[in-house]
Every structure is written in C-alpha cells, then in structure tokens.
C-alpha positions as semicolon CSV with decimal commas, in nm:
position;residue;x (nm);y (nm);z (nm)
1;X;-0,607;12,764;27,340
2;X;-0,559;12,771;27,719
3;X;-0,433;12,515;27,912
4;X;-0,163;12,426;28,228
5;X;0,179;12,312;28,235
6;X;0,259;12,253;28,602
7;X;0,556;12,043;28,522
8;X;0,652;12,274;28,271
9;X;0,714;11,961;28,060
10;X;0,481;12,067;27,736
11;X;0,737;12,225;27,464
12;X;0,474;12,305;27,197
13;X;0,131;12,144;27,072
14;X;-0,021;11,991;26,733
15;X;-0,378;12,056;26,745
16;X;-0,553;11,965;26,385
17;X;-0,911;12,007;26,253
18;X;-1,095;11,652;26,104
19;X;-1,101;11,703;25,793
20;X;-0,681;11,816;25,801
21;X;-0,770;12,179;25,619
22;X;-0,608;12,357;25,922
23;X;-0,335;12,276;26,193
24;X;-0,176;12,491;26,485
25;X;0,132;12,430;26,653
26;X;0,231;12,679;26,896
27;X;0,541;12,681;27,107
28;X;0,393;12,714;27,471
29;X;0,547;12,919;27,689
30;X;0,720;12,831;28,013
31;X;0,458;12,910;28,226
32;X;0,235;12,690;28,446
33;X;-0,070;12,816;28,266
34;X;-0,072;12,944;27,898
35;X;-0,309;13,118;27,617
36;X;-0,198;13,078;27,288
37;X;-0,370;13,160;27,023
38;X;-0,331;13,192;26,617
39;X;-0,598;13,397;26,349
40;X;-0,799;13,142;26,191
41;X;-0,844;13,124;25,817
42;X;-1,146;13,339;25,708
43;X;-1,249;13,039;25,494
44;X;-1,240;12,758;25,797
45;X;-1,522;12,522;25,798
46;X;-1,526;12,472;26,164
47;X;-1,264;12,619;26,446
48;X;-1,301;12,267;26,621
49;X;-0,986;12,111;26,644
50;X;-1,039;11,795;26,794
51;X;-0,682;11,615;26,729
52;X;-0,425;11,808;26,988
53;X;-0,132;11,587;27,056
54;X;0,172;11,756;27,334
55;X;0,546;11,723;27,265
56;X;0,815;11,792;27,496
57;X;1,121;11,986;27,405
58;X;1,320;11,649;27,279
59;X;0,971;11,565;27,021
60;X;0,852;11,325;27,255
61;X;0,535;11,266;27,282
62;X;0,375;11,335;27,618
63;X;0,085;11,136;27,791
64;X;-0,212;11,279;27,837
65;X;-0,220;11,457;28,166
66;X;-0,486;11,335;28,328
67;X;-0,393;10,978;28,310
C-alpha cells in the first residue's frame, strides 16, 4: 500500500478484504509518503481490499483526505 501523509496525522490503517478472510493494519511511518506492505496468504481469494479506514495516534478516526 502506498499512500501520503502530509499532515503526518495517519497513525496506522485497517484495510479489510469483502468477504473479512484477510485484514492489514500497518503502523505508517512518519513520513509524508509511505509503502507498506504485508505477504499475503497463499490461499487469498482476491488481494482487493476495498474497506481501508485511517486512525490517528489517539484511535480516532480520520476523514477521508480528499474531502
């Protein structure tokens, strides 16, 4: 996963597949861009994870960004 931070205000991410077999939540570094990545299960039935939610470093959920 790549993304920014310019406020640095993003602590870590949930991102979660549909059917809830597989979920990621890595811490993202304090950076204004990031790549953070995890190895996916060999037995994943897609590696689209369309449910990504951003917390800051209190667990507050953050707006999306480009609102």
């Amino acid at each position: 996963m790549v993304g920014k931070n310019p406020d640095l205000k993003i602590n870590h991410i949930v991102a979660k597949s549909n059917d809830g077999d597989f979920s990621f939540t890595p811490q993202i570094p304090k950076e204004e861009t990031f790549a953070v990545y995890e190895k996916l299960p060999t037995d994943l039935k897609e590696t689209f994870l369309p449910d990504i939610t951003f917390y800051d470093v209190n667990e507050q959920l953050l707006e999306p960004l480009g609102k």
